[in-house]
Structures are given as C-alpha cells and as structure tokens.
CSV table of C-alpha atoms and ligand atoms in Angstrom, one decimal:
chain,number,residue,atom,x,y,z
A,1,MET,CA,-17.5,16.9,-4.7
A,2,ALA,CA,-14.0,15.5,-4.1
A,3,THR,CA,-11.4,17.8,-2.7
A,4,VAL,CA,-7.8,17.5,-3.9
A,5,VAL,CA,-5.1,19.4,-2.2
A,6,LEU,CA,-2.5,20.2,-4.9
A,7,GLY,CA,1.0,20.7,-3.5
A,8,VAL,CA,3.3,22.8,-5.7
A,9,THR,CA,7.0,23.0,-5.2
A,10,GLY,CA,10.0,24.9,-6.7
A,11,CYS,CA,10.5,23.2,-10.0
A,12,ILE,CA,11.0,24.6,-13.5
A,13,GLY,CA,7.9,22.6,-14.6
A,14,VAL,CA,5.7,24.3,-12.0
A,15,TYR,CA,3.6,26.1,-14.7
A,16,LYS,CA,2.2,22.7,-15.6
A,17,ALA,CA,0.5,22.5,-12.2
A,18,CYS,CA,-1.9,25.2,-13.5
A,19,GLU,CA,-3.0,22.7,-16.2
A,20,VAL,CA,-3.3,19.9,-13.7
A,21,LEU,CA,-5.5,22.1,-11.6
A,22,ARG,CA,-7.8,23.1,-14.5
A,23,GLU,CA,-8.0,19.5,-15.7
A,24,LEU,CA,-9.0,18.3,-12.2
A,25,GLN,CA,-11.6,21.0,-12.1
A,26,ARG,CA,-13.0,19.8,-15.4
A,27,HIS,CA,-13.5,16.4,-13.7
A,28,GLY,CA,-15.6,18.1,-11.0
A,29,VAL,CA,-12.8,18.2,-8.4
A,30,ASP,CA,-12.5,21.1,-5.9
A,31,VAL,CA,-8.7,21.9,-5.9
A,32,ARG,CA,-7.0,23.6,-2.9
A,33,VAL,CA,-3.4,24.7,-3.5
A,34,VAL,CA,-0.5,24.6,-1.1
A,35,MET,CA,2.7,26.1,-2.3
A,36,THR,CA,6.2,26.0,-0.9
A,37,GLU,CA,8.0,29.4,-0.6
A,38,HIS,CA,10.4,28.3,-3.4
A,39,ALA,CA,7.5,27.5,-5.7
A,40,MET,CA,6.5,31.2,-5.4
A,41,ARG,CA,9.9,32.1,-7.0
A,42,PHE,CA,8.5,30.4,-10.2
A,43,VAL,CA,4.8,31.2,-10.3
A,44,SER,CA,2.8,33.7,-8.2
A,45,VAL,CA,0.2,32.9,-5.6
A,46,LEU,CA,-2.2,35.0,-7.6
A,47,THR,CA,-2.2,32.6,-10.5
A,48,PHE,CA,-3.3,29.7,-8.3
A,49,GLU,CA,-5.7,31.7,-6.3
A,50,ALA,CA,-7.4,33.0,-9.4
A,51,LEU,CA,-7.6,29.5,-10.9
A,52,SER,CA,-8.6,27.6,-7.8
A,53,HIS,CA,-11.0,30.3,-6.4
A,54,HIS,CA,-9.5,29.6,-3.0
A,55,PRO,CA,-6.8,31.2,-1.0
A,56,VAL,CA,-3.4,29.5,-1.4
A,57,PHE,CA,-1.8,28.0,1.7
A,58,VAL,CA,1.9,29.0,1.9
A,59,ASP,CA,2.5,30.3,5.4
A,60,GLN,CA,1.8,27.6,8.0
A,61,PHE,CA,1.8,30.2,10.8
A,62,ALA,CA,-1.1,32.2,9.2
A,63,LEU,CA,-4.4,30.9,10.5
A,64,GLY,CA,-7.2,30.3,8.1
A,65,GLY,CA,-10.9,31.4,8.3
A,66,GLU,CA,-12.3,31.0,11.9
A,67,SER,CA,-8.7,30.8,13.1
A,68,ASP,CA,-8.3,27.2,12.0
A,69,ILE,CA,-4.9,25.6,11.8
A,70,GLN,CA,-4.7,25.1,8.1
A,71,HIS,CA,-2.2,22.2,7.8
A,72,VAL,CA,-4.6,20.2,9.9
A,73,SER,CA,-7.9,21.4,8.5
A,74,LEU,CA,-6.8,21.0,4.9
A,75,ALA,CA,-5.2,17.6,5.7
A,76,ASP,CA,-8.5,16.4,7.1
A,77,GLU,CA,-10.6,17.9,4.3
A,78,ALA,CA,-8.5,16.4,1.5
A,79,ASP,CA,-9.7,13.3,-0.3
A,80,LEU,CA,-6.3,13.2,-1.9
A,81,LEU,CA,-3.0,15.0,-1.6
A,82,LEU,CA,-1.4,15.4,-5.1
A,83,VAL,CA,2.1,16.9,-5.3
A,84,ALA,CA,2.9,18.0,-8.8
A,85,PRO,CA,5.6,18.8,-9.5
A,86,ALA,CA,7.6,17.4,-6.5
A,87,THR,CA,11.2,18.5,-6.0
A,88,ALA,CA,14.0,16.3,-4.7
A,89,ASN,CA,13.8,18.4,-1.6
A,90,ILE,CA,10.2,17.8,-0.8
A,91,LEU,CA,10.6,14.0,-1.4
A,92,GLY,CA,13.4,14.1,1.2
A,93,LYS,CA,11.3,16.0,3.7
A,94,PHE,CA,8.3,13.6,3.2
A,95,ALA,CA,10.5,10.5,3.5
A,96,HIS,CA,12.1,11.7,6.7
A,97,GLY,CA,9.1,13.3,8.5
A,98,ILE,CA,10.5,16.8,8.3
A,99,ALA,CA,7.7,19.3,8.8
A,100,ASP,CA,9.1,22.8,8.4
A,101,ASP,CA,6.8,24.4,5.9
A,102,ALA,CA,3.1,24.4,4.9
A,103,LEU,CA,3.3,21.4,2.5
A,104,SER,CA,5.6,19.1,4.5
A,105,THR,CA,3.7,19.8,7.7
A,106,LEU,CA,0.4,19.0,5.9
A,107,PHE,CA,1.9,15.8,4.5
A,108,THR,CA,2.8,14.5,8.0
A,109,ALA,CA,-0.7,15.5,9.3
A,110,THR,CA,-2.7,13.8,6.6
A,111,THR,CA,-4.0,10.2,6.5
A,112,THR,CA,-5.4,10.6,3.0
A,113,PRO,CA,-3.8,8.9,-0.1
A,114,VAL,CA,-0.9,10.7,-1.6
A,115,VAL,CA,0.1,10.9,-5.3
A,116,VAL,CA,3.5,12.4,-6.2
A,117,ALA,CA,4.8,13.5,-9.6
A,118,PRO,CA,8.5,14.2,-9.3
A,119,ALA,CA,10.4,16.4,-11.7
A,120,MET,CA,14.1,17.1,-11.6
A,121,ASN,CA,17.4,16.9,-13.4
A,122,VAL,CA,18.3,13.3,-14.4
A,123,ASN,CA,21.3,13.2,-12.0
A,124,MET,CA,19.2,14.4,-9.1
A,125,PHE,CA,16.6,11.7,-9.9
A,126,ARG,CA,19.3,9.1,-10.0
A,127,HIS,CA,21.0,10.3,-6.8
A,128,PRO,CA,21.1,7.4,-4.2
A,129,ALA,CA,19.5,9.7,-1.6
A,130,VAL,CA,16.5,10.5,-3.9
A,131,VAL,CA,16.2,6.9,-5.1
A,132,ALA,CA,16.1,5.8,-1.4
A,133,ASN,CA,13.5,8.4,-0.5
A,134,VAL,CA,11.3,7.4,-3.4
A,135,GLU,CA,11.6,3.7,-2.3
A,136,THR,CA,10.8,4.7,1.3
A,137,LEU,CA,7.7,6.6,0.3
A,138,ARG,CA,6.5,3.9,-2.1
A,139,ALA,CA,6.8,1.3,0.7
A,140,ARG,CA,4.6,3.6,2.8
A,141,GLY,CA,1.9,3.7,0.2
A,142,VAL,CA,2.7,6.9,-1.7
A,143,ARG,CA,1.9,6.6,-5.4
A,144,PHE,CA,4.3,7.9,-8.0
A,145,VAL,CA,3.6,9.2,-11.4
A,146,GLU,CA,7.0,8.5,-13.0
A,147,PRO,CA,8.8,11.4,-14.7
A,148,GLY,CA,9.2,11.2,-18.4
A,149,THR,CA,12.5,10.8,-20.4
A,150,GLY,CA,13.7,13.4,-22.9
A,151,TYR,CA,15.5,16.7,-23.1
A,152,LEU,CA,15.2,18.4,-19.7
A,153,ALA,CA,14.9,22.2,-19.2
A,154,CYS,CA,18.4,22.1,-17.7
A,155,GLY,CA,19.8,20.8,-21.0
A,156,TRP,CA,20.4,17.2,-19.9
A,157,LEU,CA,18.9,14.2,-21.6
A,158,GLY,CA,17.3,11.6,-19.4
A,159,GLN,CA,14.5,10.8,-17.0
A,160,GLY,CA,13.3,13.7,-14.9
A,161,ARG,CA,10.7,15.6,-16.9
A,162,LEU,CA,7.4,16.1,-15.1
A,163,ALA,CA,4.9,13.4,-16.4
A,164,GLU,CA,2.2,14.4,-18.9
A,165,VAL,CA,-0.7,16.4,-17.4
A,166,GLY,CA,-3.1,13.7,-18.5
A,167,ASP,CA,-1.2,10.9,-16.7
A,168,ILE,CA,-1.0,12.9,-13.5
A,169,VAL,CA,-4.7,13.7,-13.6
A,170,ALA,CA,-5.5,10.0,-14.4
A,171,ALA,CA,-3.4,8.8,-11.5
A,172,ALA,CA,-5.2,11.3,-9.2
A,173,LEU,CA,-8.7,10.3,-10.4
A,174,ALA,CA,-7.8,6.6,-10.0
A,175,ALA,CA,-6.6,7.2,-6.4
A,176,LEU,CA,-9.8,9.1,-5.7
A,177,ALA,CA,-11.9,6.3,-7.1
A,178,ARG,CA,-10.3,3.6,-5.1
A,179,ARG,CA,-10.3,5.8,-2.0
A,180,ARG,CA,-13.6,4.5,-0.4
A,181,ASP,CA,-14.3,1.4,-2.4
A,182,LEU,CA,-14.3,-0.8,0.7
A,183,GLN,CA,-16.6,1.5,2.6
A,184,GLY,CA,-19.2,-0.6,4.5
A,185,ASP,CA,-17.0,-3.7,4.3
A,186,THR,CA,-15.6,-5.5,7.3
A,187,VAL,CA,-12.3,-7.0,6.2
A,188,LEU,CA,-10.7,-9.8,8.3
A,189,VAL,CA,-7.0,-10.2,7.5
A,190,THR,CA,-4.7,-12.8,9.0
A,191,ALA,CA,-0.9,-12.1,9.0
A,192,GLY,CA,2.4,-13.3,10.3
A,193,PRO,CA,3.7,-16.8,11.2
A,194,THR,CA,2.2,-19.1,13.8
A,195,VAL,CA,4.4,-20.6,16.5
A,196,GLU,CA,4.0,-24.2,17.6
A,197,ASP,CA,5.6,-25.0,21.0
A,198,ILE,CA,7.9,-28.0,21.5
A,199,ASP,CA,8.6,-27.3,25.1
A,200,PRO,CA,8.6,-24.1,27.3
A,201,VAL,CA,11.7,-22.7,25.4
A,202,ARG,CA,11.6,-24.2,21.9
A,203,PHE,CA,9.1,-23.9,19.0
A,204,VAL,CA,8.5,-24.7,15.3
A,205,SER,CA,7.7,-21.7,13.1
A,206,ASN,CA,8.4,-20.1,9.7
A,207,ARG,CA,10.0,-17.1,8.2
A,208,SER,CA,6.9,-14.9,7.7
A,209,SER,CA,7.4,-11.3,8.9
A,210,GLY,CA,3.7,-10.3,8.7
A,211,ARG,CA,4.5,-7.5,6.3
A,212,MET,CA,2.2,-8.6,3.5
A,213,GLY,CA,-0.8,-9.0,5.8
A,214,TYR,CA,-0.1,-5.7,7.6
A,215,ARG,CA,0.1,-3.8,4.3
A,216,LEU,CA,-3.2,-5.4,3.2
A,217,ALA,CA,-4.8,-4.3,6.5
A,218,GLU,CA,-3.5,-0.8,6.1
A,219,ALA,CA,-4.6,-0.5,2.5
A,220,ALA,CA,-8.1,-1.9,3.3
A,221,ARG,CA,-8.4,0.7,6.2
A,222,ASP,CA,-7.4,3.5,3.8
A,223,ARG,CA,-10.1,2.4,1.4
A,224,GLY,CA,-12.8,2.8,4.0
A,225,ALA,CA,-13.1,-0.8,5.5
A,226,ARG,CA,-13.4,-1.7,9.1
A,227,VAL,CA,-10.4,-4.0,9.6
A,228,VAL,CA,-9.9,-6.8,12.0
A,229,LEU,CA,-6.3,-8.1,11.9
A,230,VAL,CA,-5.5,-11.5,13.4
A,231,SER,CA,-1.8,-11.6,13.7
A,232,GLY,CA,0.8,-14.2,14.7
A,233,PRO,CA,4.1,-13.0,16.2
A,234,ALA,CA,5.0,-10.5,13.4
A,235,THR,CA,8.2,-8.5,13.3
A,236,VAL,CA,6.7,-5.3,11.9
A,237,PRO,CA,4.9,-2.5,13.8
A,238,GLU,CA,1.2,-2.8,14.4
A,239,PRO,CA,-0.9,-0.7,12.0
A,240,SER,CA,-3.0,2.1,13.5
A,241,GLY,CA,-6.8,2.4,13.0
A,242,VAL,CA,-7.1,-1.4,12.8
A,243,GLU,CA,-8.3,-3.8,15.5
A,244,THR,CA,-5.4,-6.2,16.0
A,245,ILE,CA,-5.9,-9.6,17.8
A,246,ARG,CA,-2.6,-11.2,18.8
A,247,VAL,CA,-2.3,-15.0,18.6
A,248,ARG,CA,0.5,-17.5,18.7
A,249,SER,CA,-0.4,-21.0,17.4
A,250,ALA,CA,-2.4,-22.2,14.5
A,251,GLN,CA,-5.2,-23.3,16.9
A,252,GLU,CA,-5.3,-19.8,18.4
A,253,MET,CA,-5.5,-18.3,15.0
A,254,ALA,CA,-8.3,-20.7,14.0
A,255,ASP,CA,-10.2,-19.8,17.1
A,256,ALA,CA,-9.8,-16.1,16.6
A,257,VAL,CA,-10.8,-16.3,12.9
A,258,ALA,CA,-13.9,-18.5,13.8
A,259,ALA,CA,-15.0,-15.9,16.4
A,260,ARG,CA,-14.7,-12.9,14.1
A,261,VAL,CA,-15.5,-14.3,10.6
A,262,PRO,CA,-19.3,-13.9,11.0
A,263,GLU,CA,-19.0,-10.1,10.8
A,264,ALA,CA,-16.6,-10.2,7.8
A,265,THR,CA,-17.6,-9.5,4.2
A,266,ILE,CA,-14.1,-10.1,2.9
A,267,VAL,CA,-11.4,-12.4,4.4
A,268,ALA,CA,-7.8,-12.3,3.3
A,269,MET,CA,-5.7,-15.1,4.7
A,270,ALA,CA,-2.1,-13.8,4.4
A,271,ALA,CA,-0.8,-15.6,7.5
A,272,ALA,CA,1.8,-18.4,7.1
A,273,VAL,CA,0.0,-20.9,9.3
A,274,SER,CA,2.0,-23.8,10.4
A,275,ASP,CA,0.7,-27.0,8.7
A,276,TYR,CA,2.1,-29.2,11.5
A,277,ARG,CA,2.7,-28.9,15.2
A,278,PRO,CA,4.4,-31.2,17.7
A,279,GLY,CA,2.0,-33.9,18.8
A,280,THR,CA,2.7,-33.2,22.4
A,281,VAL,CA,4.1,-30.1,24.1
A,282,ALA,CA,6.7,-31.1,26.8
A,283,PRO,CA,5.7,-29.4,30.1
A,284,ARG,CA,9.4,-29.0,31.0
A,285,LYS,CA,12.5,-28.2,28.9
A,286,ILE,CA,13.6,-31.3,27.0
A,287,LYS,CA,17.1,-32.1,28.2
A,288,LYS,CA,19.7,-32.9,25.5
A,289,SER,CA,21.1,-36.4,25.5
A,290,GLU,CA,23.7,-38.2,23.4
A,291,GLY,CA,21.3,-39.6,20.8
A,292,GLY,CA,19.1,-37.8,18.3
A,293,LEU,CA,15.6,-36.5,19.0
A,294,THR,CA,12.6,-37.4,17.0
A,295,LEU,CA,9.6,-35.1,17.0
A,296,GLU,CA,6.2,-36.4,16.0
A,297,LEU,CA,4.3,-33.7,14.1
A,298,VAL,CA,0.6,-33.7,13.7
A,299,ARG,CA,-1.6,-31.6,11.4
A,300,THR,CA,-3.0,-28.2,12.5
A,301,PRO,CA,-6.5,-27.0,11.7
A,302,ASP,CA,-6.9,-26.0,8.0
A,303,ILE,CA,-8.4,-22.5,8.5
A,304,LEU,CA,-8.7,-21.7,4.8
A,305,ARG,CA,-10.6,-25.0,4.0
A,306,SER,CA,-13.0,-24.4,6.9
A,307,LEU,CA,-13.7,-20.8,5.7
A,308,GLY,CA,-14.2,-22.1,2.1
A,309,ALA,CA,-16.6,-24.7,3.3
A,310,ALA,CA,-18.8,-22.2,5.2
A,311,LYS,CA,-18.3,-19.3,2.9
A,312,GLY,CA,-21.8,-17.7,2.7
A,313,GLY,CA,-21.6,-14.5,0.7
A,314,ARG,CA,-18.1,-13.7,1.8
A,315,PHE,CA,-15.3,-12.9,-0.6
A,316,LEU,CA,-12.3,-15.2,0.2
A,317,VAL,CA,-8.7,-14.4,-0.7
A,318,GLY,CA,-5.9,-16.9,-0.1
A,319,PHE,CA,-2.2,-16.8,-0.5
A,320,ALA,CA,0.1,-19.5,-2.0
A,321,ALA,CA,3.8,-19.1,-1.1
A,322,GLU,CA,5.4,-21.7,-3.4
A,323,THR,CA,8.8,-22.7,-4.6
A,324,ASP,CA,7.8,-25.1,-7.5
A,325,ASP,CA,5.0,-25.0,-10.1
A,326,VAL,CA,3.7,-21.8,-8.5
A,327,ARG,CA,0.7,-21.3,-10.8
A,328,GLY,CA,-0.3,-25.0,-10.9
A,329,ASN,CA,-0.2,-25.4,-7.1
A,330,ALA,CA,-2.0,-22.1,-6.6
A,331,ARG,CA,-4.9,-23.1,-9.0
A,332,LYS,CA,-5.2,-26.4,-7.1
A,333,LYS,CA,-5.4,-24.6,-3.8
A,334,LEU,CA,-7.9,-22.1,-5.2
A,335,ALA,CA,-10.3,-24.9,-6.3
A,336,GLU,CA,-9.8,-27.2,-3.3
A,337,LYS,CA,-10.4,-24.5,-0.7
A,338,GLY,CA,-13.3,-22.7,-2.5
A,339,LEU,CA,-11.5,-19.4,-2.8
A,340,ASP,CA,-12.5,-16.4,-5.0
A,341,LEU,CA,-8.9,-15.2,-5.5
A,342,ILE,CA,-5.5,-16.5,-4.7
A,343,VAL,CA,-2.3,-14.5,-4.6
A,344,ALA,CA,0.5,-16.8,-5.8
A,345,ASN,CA,4.1,-15.9,-5.2
A,346,ASP,CA,7.4,-17.6,-5.8
A,347,VAL,CA,9.2,-17.3,-2.5
A,348,SER,CA,12.4,-18.6,-3.9
A,349,ARG,CA,12.9,-15.5,-6.1
A,350,ASP,CA,15.0,-12.5,-4.9
A,351,GLY,CA,12.9,-9.6,-3.7
A,352,SER,CA,9.9,-11.8,-3.2
A,353,GLY,CA,8.4,-13.6,-0.2
A,354,PHE,CA,8.7,-13.4,3.5
A,355,ALA,CA,11.3,-11.0,4.7
A,356,ALA,CA,11.4,-8.6,1.7
A,357,GLU,CA,9.6,-5.3,1.6
A,358,THR,CA,8.8,-6.0,-2.1
A,359,ASN,CA,6.9,-8.8,-3.7
A,360,ALA,CA,5.8,-10.1,-7.1
A,361,ALA,CA,2.7,-12.2,-7.5
A,362,THR,CA,0.1,-13.7,-9.9
A,363,LEU,CA,-3.5,-13.0,-8.9
A,364,LEU,CA,-5.6,-16.0,-10.0
A,365,ASP,CA,-9.4,-16.0,-9.7
A,366,ALA,CA,-12.1,-18.6,-9.6
A,367,ALA,CA,-13.3,-17.6,-13.1
A,368,GLY,CA,-9.9,-18.4,-14.7
A,369,GLY,CA,-8.6,-14.8,-14.8
A,370,GLU,CA,-4.9,-14.1,-14.2
A,371,VAL,CA,-3.2,-10.8,-13.4
A,372,GLU,CA,0.6,-10.6,-13.1
A,373,VAL,CA,1.9,-8.0,-10.7
A,374,PRO,CA,5.6,-7.5,-11.3
A,375,ARG,CA,7.9,-6.9,-8.3
A,376,THR,CA,6.7,-3.9,-6.4
A,377,SER,CA,6.3,-2.7,-2.8
A,378,LYS,CA,4.1,-4.9,-0.6
A,379,ARG,CA,1.8,-1.9,-0.1
A,380,GLU,CA,1.4,-1.5,-3.8
A,381,LEU,CA,0.7,-5.2,-4.2
A,382,ALA,CA,-1.9,-4.9,-1.5
A,383,GLU,CA,-3.6,-2.1,-3.5
A,384,ARG,CA,-3.5,-4.2,-6.6
A,385,ILE,CA,-5.1,-7.1,-4.7
A,386,TRP,CA,-7.9,-4.8,-3.4
A,387,ASP,CA,-8.3,-3.4,-7.0
A,388,ARG,CA,-8.8,-6.9,-8.2
A,389,VAL,CA,-11.2,-7.7,-5.4
A,390,ALA,CA,-13.2,-4.6,-6.3
A,391,GLU,CA,-13.3,-5.7,-10.0
A,392,LEU,CA,-14.3,-9.2,-9.3
A,393,ARG,CA,-17.1,-8.0,-7.0
A,394,GLY,CA,-18.3,-5.6,-9.7
A,395,ARG,CA,-17.1,-2.5,-7.8
A,396,SER,CA,-14.4,-1.5,-10.1
A,397,PRO,CA,-12.5,1.5,-8.8
A,398,GLY,CA,-13.0,4.0,-11.6
A,399,GLY,CA,-13.2,1.2,-14.1
A,400,THR,CA,-9.5,0.4,-13.4
A,401,GLN,CA,-8.4,-2.5,-15.5
A,402,PRO,CA,-5.1,-4.2,-15.1
A,403,ARG,CA,-2.8,-1.8,-16.9
A,404,SER,CA,-1.1,-3.1,-20.1
A,405,HIS,CA,2.4,-2.2,-19.1
A,406,GLU,CA,2.0,-3.9,-15.7
A,407,GLY,CA,0.3,-7.1,-16.4
A,408,THR,CA,-1.6,-9.4,-18.7
A,409,GLU,CA,-5.0,-10.8,-18.1
A,410,ALA,CA,-6.1,-14.2,-19.3
A,411,ALA,CA,-9.6,-15.2,-20.3
A,412,GLU,CA,-12.3,-14.1,-17.9
B,1,FMN,C1,15.7,27.5,-12.2
B,1,FMN,C2,15.6,26.4,-11.2
B,1,FMN,C3,14.9,25.2,-11.5
B,1,FMN,C4,14.8,24.2,-10.6
B,1,FMN,N1,14.2,23.1,-11.0
B,1,FMN,C5,14.1,22.1,-10.1
B,1,FMN,C6,13.4,20.9,-10.4
B,1,FMN,O1,12.9,20.7,-11.5
B,1,FMN,N2,13.4,19.9,-9.5
B,1,FMN,C7,13.9,20.0,-8.3
B,1,FMN,O2,13.9,19.0,-7.5
B,1,FMN,N3,14.6,21.1,-7.9
B,1,FMN,C8,14.6,22.2,-8.8
B,1,FMN,N4,15.3,23.3,-8.4
B,1,FMN,C9,15.9,23.4,-7.1
B,1,FMN,C10,14.8,23.6,-6.0
B,1,FMN,O3,14.1,24.8,-6.4
B,1,FMN,C11,15.4,23.7,-4.7
B,1,FMN,O4,15.9,22.5,-4.3
B,1,FMN,C12,14.5,24.2,-3.6
B,1,FMN,O5,15.1,24.2,-2.4
B,1,FMN,C13,13.2,23.4,-3.5
B,1,FMN,O6,12.3,23.9,-2.5
B,1,FMN,P1,10.9,23.3,-2.3
B,1,FMN,O7,11.0,21.8,-2.3
B,1,FMN,O8,10.6,23.8,-0.9
B,1,FMN,O9,10.0,23.9,-3.3
B,1,FMN,C14,15.4,24.4,-9.3
B,1,FMN,C15,16.0,25.5,-9.0
B,1,FMN,C16,16.1,26.6,-9.9
B,1,FMN,C17,16.8,27.8,-9.5
C-alpha cells in the first residue's frame, strides 16, 4: 500500500484537505497527516486523526512510537509528500530551505516526490516573491496543482482558489504511479559539452551547461533507476545518488559510453558532443603572429550512430538542438541513427536551449508519434521524457497520456 504524507497549512481552504484525504484512501492509499501550527487554527488535529486513523504530526520535538524522529521516519516512509493546501508561507520556507516546524523540516528531509497545491489571495499568488518561490521549487522537481480562478474567500476575484479535490488527487496518483517506473533499469545519461583542445591553453567547445542531462539523471534516479551519468565539463552541481563519470573530449565521452553501455537498458544522449576537433593538438601554446591562423578540424566519433548500430534491446533517446527546420532535422536524425525517441528543441527561441533553466521540445518517436511539451522547467521536461519512454515501452505510468492542454499527439 502506498503511503502519502499529507501536509496541511493555515489556509481558509484547509477543510478541503479532509476530502483529499478521504479520496486518497478510497484509492487504497495510507495517508499520514502533518499539520502546521497555523493549520490547527482552522481545523482540529482530531478531525485528521479520526479520518486518517493515525496520530497527526505537528510538534517536531515530540518523538514518535519507539522514540523515532518523526520528520525523518515519515520522510523516509512516504512514497509522496502532498501539501494541500499550501500557504505562501510554506512555499517560501520550502524554496529557501527553512526548517522550523514539522512540515518544513520533513520537506527538507525527504527525497520522495513532492506535489503542492497552493491556495491564497490572488495578490499573494502574484507577488514576485511567491512567483519566484514557485519557479524555484518547480525547477527542483516539485509538481504544482495550479490554483483555480474565481471568487476567493477573501472577496477578491482571481487565481488563488485551491484546485478541485479531484485534480489534486489525480496529480498525487500520477506522481505515485511514475514514482518507481524505472525500477530495475540502468539508465546511461550523457550531459554537458565536450571540449576539444587546440593547444595547452585553448580549446573548441559549445554553450551546453549540462542542465538538461543532469535533470534527466535526477528524474531517472527518483523513478527508481540506477543511473550512470557521463558528463563533459558542465556548469551545474553534480547530482547526488548518481554515478558520475567526468570526461573532457568527444573521444573520452565515446570511450566512457562504450565501457558502460553494456549494462544499460536505456541510454539518453543529452550531451552536446563536438562534431569536430582540431586535427592536431599543439604540444605548446601557439604564439600569435601578424597573419591569421587556420585550424584544420576533423570529425569526432559519432557516439549516437555507434549506439544505434549496436542497439540490442536498449531504448535509445537522442536530442536534436536545432535552429532551422527543427522537426525535419530531428526526424532525419531519428531515422539515420536508429533512435527510439528524439527530443527536438529550437535553441534559437528565448527560454529554450543551453543556458536556460527552462526548455520547450517536441518528442518524436520511431512510430511517428509526436508530443509537444511547451516551455517548462528542464526537470519537468525530463519527467515528460521519462513518461514518454514508459509509454513507448508499454510501462505507462498510471496510463498517463499526453494531457490535452499540454500537447497534441500525432498518429501512433
Ligand atoms: C482567515 C485566514 C485565512 C488565511 N488564508 C490563507 C490562504 O488561503 N493562503 C495563505 O497563503 N495564507 C492564508 N492565511 C495566512 C496564513 O495563515 C499565514 O501566513 C500563516 O503564517 C501560515 O502559516 P503556515 O504556513 O505555517 O500554515 C490566512 C490567514 C487567515 C487569518
């Protein structure tokens, strides 16, 4: 039986958390409730204890049964942390790592997926601090169930009303379903740029930050996979719980991939591998002279093509960063390299591509299917890619289909 820890905060809509709890129970979920002190000003602990058949965790300094430290034991036990309703205050604490009560401490202690359903006055929801906190949390993989728009309890008209109970429960169940869908898989992810030396001080490289590959690795880890990450010199921090192999050049990346690919069931090549390298590397710094300098560039190994040629039963995901005819070029690459799925993105668009924390993409598969993912955080895009991989491998997470408001799917 799955365990959901339901975090409840001091909102006017807190009574709806009782319905969320009951609805989750109807789906066979064991619900454990954590309340903030302020939530207790709206609804009593007794209500949630009676409904959940468990003690409610409010005081982080009160030890649980067998003297366990509850913010850690509950954090470990949870298959999902669902916070509904979530105040502006708790979003701020979550975004900034403040751990000064039972719920915020549990949040910082858990590695389980988190779904948050905010509810607040429209001006609070639009406040730049709240907007920034939501963005920060989204980028870290927290899922949001958007508040509804309408007349709010405070008398204002606008966005801020807690989402419908059915939508909150659906989001929680979808997050639970995708939680372990890569269990048993070994996922090999490549990320970052490669660097091709010209001489001991100069090199040829590209603008890749490594973000997309790192987010893919983190999302695969969170869905239960063993993850091997082969990374060029990226500019983002190394993910925890993932085996990271550092490389520099395309040749080093090709060697590392060849060494580790036999154990992989899925390969996602998100690295921006240099297509060319200088034909010779000068052993000493090239001195400048009056005239120009011509570099002769030669091709680097085509890692993706080699993987496609010796694919076995492996599922192969490639990336196409394009500036022109994005779909056409991606379809061509998909076919030529024997890929199962290609993630095509237009790197010339604002908020897409290398340095951005967000990205938009089209997921094209070998059977002709196409799924549009509008601009979103790279972490969410990573989740959508793994959702698609699960669907194409026949392991649909809870039957998740591309949602109508988020994308369109062509013939499959
Ligand atoms: C009647 C009333 C209703 C409130 N409703 C909300 C709300 O819907 N959303 C919100 O973010 N804060 C709301 N607040 C303010 C929070 O209760 C307050 O920021 C509190 O510090 C939140 O604490 P917590 O996040 O620890 O539960 C409300 C306050 C009152 C008095």
